[in-house]
Amino acid sequence: MREYKYFFNVKRDAAFTKKQCEFCGGKENCLEGVYFGDNSTESICLSCLDNKKAGVDVPVYVRERIIKDQIPKSDILKYTPPVPWVQYNDWQVCCDDYMQYMGEWQQRDFINNSVDGDGINMLKKILDKDTKEKVDDIKALWDDIGYDTVAYIFKCRACGKITVVCQSY
């Protein structure tokens, strides 16, 4: 399995399916098509994704977050395995490039990755801007992580900044 610029650990964090690839008929390393955003892909193997037989629909609002070299960077993201989003594609950007998807975190991950063991404070500090504006009660969000709320972690490849996007079922 190859490495992807914008997806840290595909084997661990991608959404795989047992459905055979609709492009080559293969049954190994097939990704769940629902996360491609086009409503027509059911399953595609990593090999066919790498060969650009289909790609992820990168929404305009995500592409517009990039200023310089938007088209080539978005093309790389298009052929990156998709995040298994609960609601919508909200790929994060930092230092004018897409951040690398690091997987989903549970409460213990925030606690273990904080400097002082204060996971709630770490969550609050690294929340993406849109979520921060919507959250009235950080404790309620914290309590829901791992239940109805999924915390998607992104890391900037240039400066190391970590951002979390929370989405609820």
mmCIF file of C-alpha atoms in Angstrom:
data_model
loop_
_atom_site.group_PDB
_atom_site.id
_atom_site.type_symbol
_atom_site.label_atom_id
_atom_site.label_comp_id
_atom_site.label_asym_id
_atom_site.label_seq_id
_atom_site.Cartn_x
_atom_site.Cartn_y
_atom_site.Cartn_z
ATOM 1 C CA MET A 1 0.000 0.000 0.000
ATOM 2 C CA ARG A 2 1.521 3.301 -1.080
ATOM 3 C CA GLU A 3 1.789 6.473 0.963
ATOM 4 C CA TYR A 4 -0.443 9.454 0.250
ATOM 5 C CA LYS A 5 0.604 13.058 0.780
ATOM 6 C CA TYR A 6 -2.678 14.050 2.429
ATOM 7 C CA PHE A 7 -3.658 10.806 4.214
ATOM 8 C CA PHE A 8 -1.261 9.563 6.887
ATOM 9 C CA ASN A 9 -2.341 5.945 7.480
ATOM 10 C CA VAL A 10 -4.699 4.598 4.830
ATOM 11 C CA LYS A 11 -4.558 1.017 6.076
ATOM 12 C CA ARG A 12 -5.723 2.087 9.560
ATOM 13 C CA ASP A 13 -8.071 5.002 8.801
ATOM 14 C CA ALA A 14 -9.667 4.578 5.361
ATOM 15 C CA ALA A 15 -13.144 3.095 4.990
ATOM 16 C CA PHE A 16 -12.688 -0.254 3.276
ATOM 17 C CA THR A 17 -15.432 -2.513 1.980
ATOM 18 C CA LYS A 18 -15.731 -6.153 0.969
ATOM 19 C CA LYS A 19 -17.496 -5.118 -2.267
ATOM 20 C CA GLN A 20 -15.355 -5.751 -5.316
ATOM 21 C CA CYS A 21 -13.934 -2.823 -7.245
ATOM 22 C CA GLU A 22 -16.401 -1.738 -9.893
ATOM 23 C CA PHE A 23 -13.562 -0.792 -12.242
ATOM 24 C CA CYS A 24 -11.296 -3.870 -12.229
ATOM 25 C CA GLY A 25 -13.308 -6.438 -10.276
ATOM 26 C CA GLY A 26 -10.560 -6.791 -7.658
ATOM 27 C CA LYS A 27 -11.422 -7.513 -4.053
ATOM 28 C CA GLU A 28 -8.297 -6.208 -2.251
ATOM 29 C CA ASN A 29 -8.034 -2.771 -0.658
ATOM 30 C CA CYS A 30 -11.412 -1.584 -1.935
ATOM 31 C CA LEU A 31 -12.649 1.722 -0.574
ATOM 32 C CA GLU A 32 -16.278 2.398 0.333
ATOM 33 C CA GLY A 33 -17.703 4.475 -2.515
ATOM 34 C CA VAL A 34 -20.170 6.515 -0.470
ATOM 35 C CA TYR A 35 -17.330 8.802 0.697
ATOM 36 C CA PHE A 36 -16.324 9.799 -2.837
ATOM 37 C CA GLY A 37 -19.160 12.328 -2.953
ATOM 38 C CA ASP A 38 -20.372 11.564 -6.457
ATOM 39 C CA ASN A 39 -23.208 9.146 -5.577
ATOM 40 C CA SER A 40 -22.169 6.832 -8.419
ATOM 41 C CA THR A 41 -19.073 5.087 -7.041
ATOM 42 C CA GLU A 42 -19.872 1.994 -4.984
ATOM 43 C CA SER A 43 -16.377 0.622 -4.514
ATOM 44 C CA ILE A 44 -12.934 1.351 -5.916
ATOM 45 C CA CYS A 45 -9.656 -0.345 -5.102
ATOM 46 C CA LEU A 46 -6.585 1.696 -4.248
ATOM 47 C CA SER A 47 -4.917 0.587 -7.470
ATOM 48 C CA CYS A 48 -7.744 1.992 -9.609
ATOM 49 C CA LEU A 49 -7.793 5.169 -7.492
ATOM 50 C CA ASP A 50 -4.046 5.516 -8.081
ATOM 51 C CA ASN A 51 -4.661 4.989 -11.822
ATOM 52 C CA LYS A 52 -7.284 7.754 -11.691
ATOM 53 C CA LYS A 53 -10.218 5.599 -12.832
ATOM 54 C CA ALA A 54 -12.335 7.591 -10.348
ATOM 55 C CA GLY A 55 -11.641 10.255 -7.784
ATOM 56 C CA VAL A 56 -13.110 12.053 -4.806
ATOM 57 C CA ASP A 57 -15.392 14.998 -5.505
ATOM 58 C CA VAL A 58 -13.499 17.893 -3.892
ATOM 59 C CA PRO A 59 -16.114 20.599 -3.284
ATOM 60 C CA VAL A 60 -15.500 24.133 -4.535
ATOM 61 C CA TYR A 61 -15.497 25.538 -0.975
ATOM 62 C CA VAL A 62 -12.640 23.146 -0.086
ATOM 63 C CA ARG A 63 -10.672 23.929 -3.274
ATOM 64 C CA GLU A 64 -11.074 27.677 -2.703
ATOM 65 C CA ARG A 65 -9.209 27.402 0.604
ATOM 66 C CA ILE A 66 -6.020 27.034 -1.474
ATOM 67 C CA ILE A 67 -4.599 30.227 -2.991
ATOM 68 C CA LYS A 68 -1.445 29.181 -4.859
ATOM 69 C CA ASP A 69 -1.362 26.094 -7.117
ATOM 70 C CA GLN A 70 -4.990 25.288 -6.340
ATOM 71 C CA ILE A 71 -5.506 22.974 -9.338
ATOM 72 C CA PRO A 72 -2.487 20.668 -8.865
ATOM 73 C CA LYS A 73 -3.007 20.438 -5.097
ATOM 74 C CA SER A 74 -6.714 19.704 -5.543
ATOM 75 C CA ASP A 75 -5.877 17.072 -8.148
ATOM 76 C CA ILE A 76 -3.646 15.281 -5.616
ATOM 77 C CA LEU A 77 -6.453 15.448 -3.045
ATOM 78 C CA LYS A 78 -8.951 14.124 -5.613
ATOM 79 C CA TYR A 79 -6.909 10.913 -5.924
ATOM 80 C CA THR A 80 -6.363 10.524 -2.179
ATOM 81 C CA PRO A 81 -8.571 8.068 -0.269
ATOM 82 C CA PRO A 82 -11.496 9.985 1.222
ATOM 83 C CA VAL A 83 -12.043 10.669 4.901
ATOM 84 C CA PRO A 84 -15.071 8.663 6.113
ATOM 85 C CA TRP A 85 -17.042 11.849 6.771
ATOM 86 C CA VAL A 86 -20.267 11.701 8.766
ATOM 87 C CA GLN A 87 -21.710 14.869 7.215
ATOM 88 C CA TYR A 88 -19.672 16.543 4.444
ATOM 89 C CA ASN A 89 -16.141 16.944 3.101
ATOM 90 C CA ASP A 90 -14.401 19.542 5.270
ATOM 91 C CA TRP A 91 -10.736 18.883 4.444
ATOM 92 C CA GLN A 92 -8.593 21.400 6.296
ATOM 93 C CA VAL A 93 -5.956 23.757 4.891
ATOM 94 C CA CYS A 94 -2.914 25.330 6.542
ATOM 95 C CA CYS A 95 0.128 27.092 5.067
ATOM 96 C CA ASP A 96 -1.743 27.181 1.712
ATOM 97 C CA ASP A 97 -1.848 23.393 1.332
ATOM 98 C CA TYR A 98 -4.201 20.632 2.351
ATOM 99 C CA MET A 99 -3.453 19.240 5.770
ATOM 100 C CA GLN A 100 -2.704 15.556 6.236
ATOM 101 C CA TYR A 101 -5.557 13.473 7.627
ATOM 102 C CA MET A 102 -4.330 11.696 10.765
ATOM 103 C CA GLY A 103 -7.453 9.697 11.682
ATOM 104 C CA GLU A 104 -10.173 9.912 14.298
ATOM 105 C CA TRP A 105 -9.466 10.687 17.940
ATOM 106 C CA GLN A 106 -11.293 9.609 21.052
ATOM 107 C CA GLN A 107 -11.159 11.459 24.392
ATOM 108 C CA ARG A 108 -8.104 9.471 25.505
ATOM 109 C CA ASP A 109 -6.208 10.649 22.397
ATOM 110 C CA PHE A 110 -6.797 14.303 23.315
ATOM 111 C CA ILE A 111 -5.691 13.595 26.889
ATOM 112 C CA ASN A 112 -2.584 11.662 25.782
ATOM 113 C CA ASN A 113 -1.570 14.308 23.233
ATOM 114 C CA SER A 114 -2.081 17.312 25.513
ATOM 115 C CA VAL A 115 0.881 18.783 27.359
ATOM 116 C CA ASP A 116 -0.834 18.752 30.753
ATOM 117 C CA GLY A 117 -3.398 15.932 30.436
ATOM 118 C CA ASP A 118 -6.264 18.406 29.904
ATOM 119 C CA GLY A 119 -7.990 16.884 26.877
ATOM 120 C CA ILE A 120 -10.930 19.295 26.938
ATOM 121 C CA ASN A 121 -8.610 22.297 26.768
ATOM 122 C CA MET A 122 -6.675 20.718 23.910
ATOM 123 C CA LEU A 123 -9.925 20.057 22.025
ATOM 124 C CA LYS A 124 -10.927 23.682 22.506
ATOM 125 C CA LYS A 125 -7.542 24.960 21.260
ATOM 126 C CA ILE A 126 -7.419 22.862 18.084
ATOM 127 C CA LEU A 127 -11.074 23.035 16.979
ATOM 128 C CA ASP A 128 -11.463 24.235 13.415
ATOM 129 C CA LYS A 129 -12.804 27.775 13.059
ATOM 130 C CA ASP A 130 -16.269 26.783 11.786
ATOM 131 C CA THR A 131 -16.893 24.323 14.621
ATOM 132 C CA LYS A 132 -15.550 26.770 17.216
ATOM 133 C CA GLU A 133 -18.152 29.329 16.109
ATOM 134 C CA LYS A 134 -20.998 26.792 16.476
ATOM 135 C CA VAL A 135 -20.069 25.270 19.851
ATOM 136 C CA ASP A 136 -21.881 26.749 22.833
ATOM 137 C CA ASP A 137 -20.756 24.164 25.380
ATOM 138 C CA ILE A 138 -17.312 22.584 24.932
ATOM 139 C CA LYS A 139 -18.034 20.100 27.745
ATOM 140 C CA ALA A 140 -21.130 18.818 25.903
ATOM 141 C CA LEU A 141 -19.058 18.365 22.729
ATOM 142 C CA TRP A 142 -16.352 16.599 24.748
ATOM 143 C CA ASP A 143 -18.877 14.252 26.350
ATOM 144 C CA ASP A 144 -20.299 13.324 22.927
ATOM 145 C CA ILE A 145 -16.960 12.367 21.292
ATOM 146 C CA GLY A 146 -17.063 8.659 20.604
ATOM 147 C CA TYR A 147 -20.857 8.545 20.773
ATOM 148 C CA ASP A 148 -22.620 10.717 18.186
ATOM 149 C CA THR A 149 -19.627 12.982 17.474
ATOM 150 C CA VAL A 150 -16.571 12.031 15.449
ATOM 151 C CA ALA A 151 -13.345 14.028 15.838
ATOM 152 C CA TYR A 152 -11.280 14.083 12.613
ATOM 153 C CA ILE A 153 -7.654 15.126 13.106
ATOM 154 C CA PHE A 154 -5.558 16.981 10.517
ATOM 155 C CA LYS A 155 -1.916 18.006 10.723
ATOM 156 C CA CYS A 156 -0.113 20.630 8.655
ATOM 157 C CA ARG A 157 2.838 19.115 6.829
ATOM 158 C CA ALA A 158 4.656 22.480 6.860
ATOM 159 C CA CYS A 159 4.210 23.942 10.369
ATOM 160 C CA GLY A 160 2.904 20.950 12.356
ATOM 161 C CA LYS A 161 -0.336 22.658 13.458
ATOM 162 C CA ILE A 162 -3.082 20.194 14.436
ATOM 163 C CA THR A 163 -6.748 20.907 13.711
ATOM 164 C CA VAL A 164 -9.813 18.880 14.660
ATOM 165 C CA VAL A 165 -13.096 18.854 12.755
ATOM 166 C CA CYS A 166 -16.055 17.483 14.710
ATOM 167 C CA GLN A 167 -19.113 16.102 12.945
ATOM 168 C CA SER A 168 -22.175 14.475 14.463
ATOM 169 C CA TYR A 169 -24.446 11.698 13.282
#
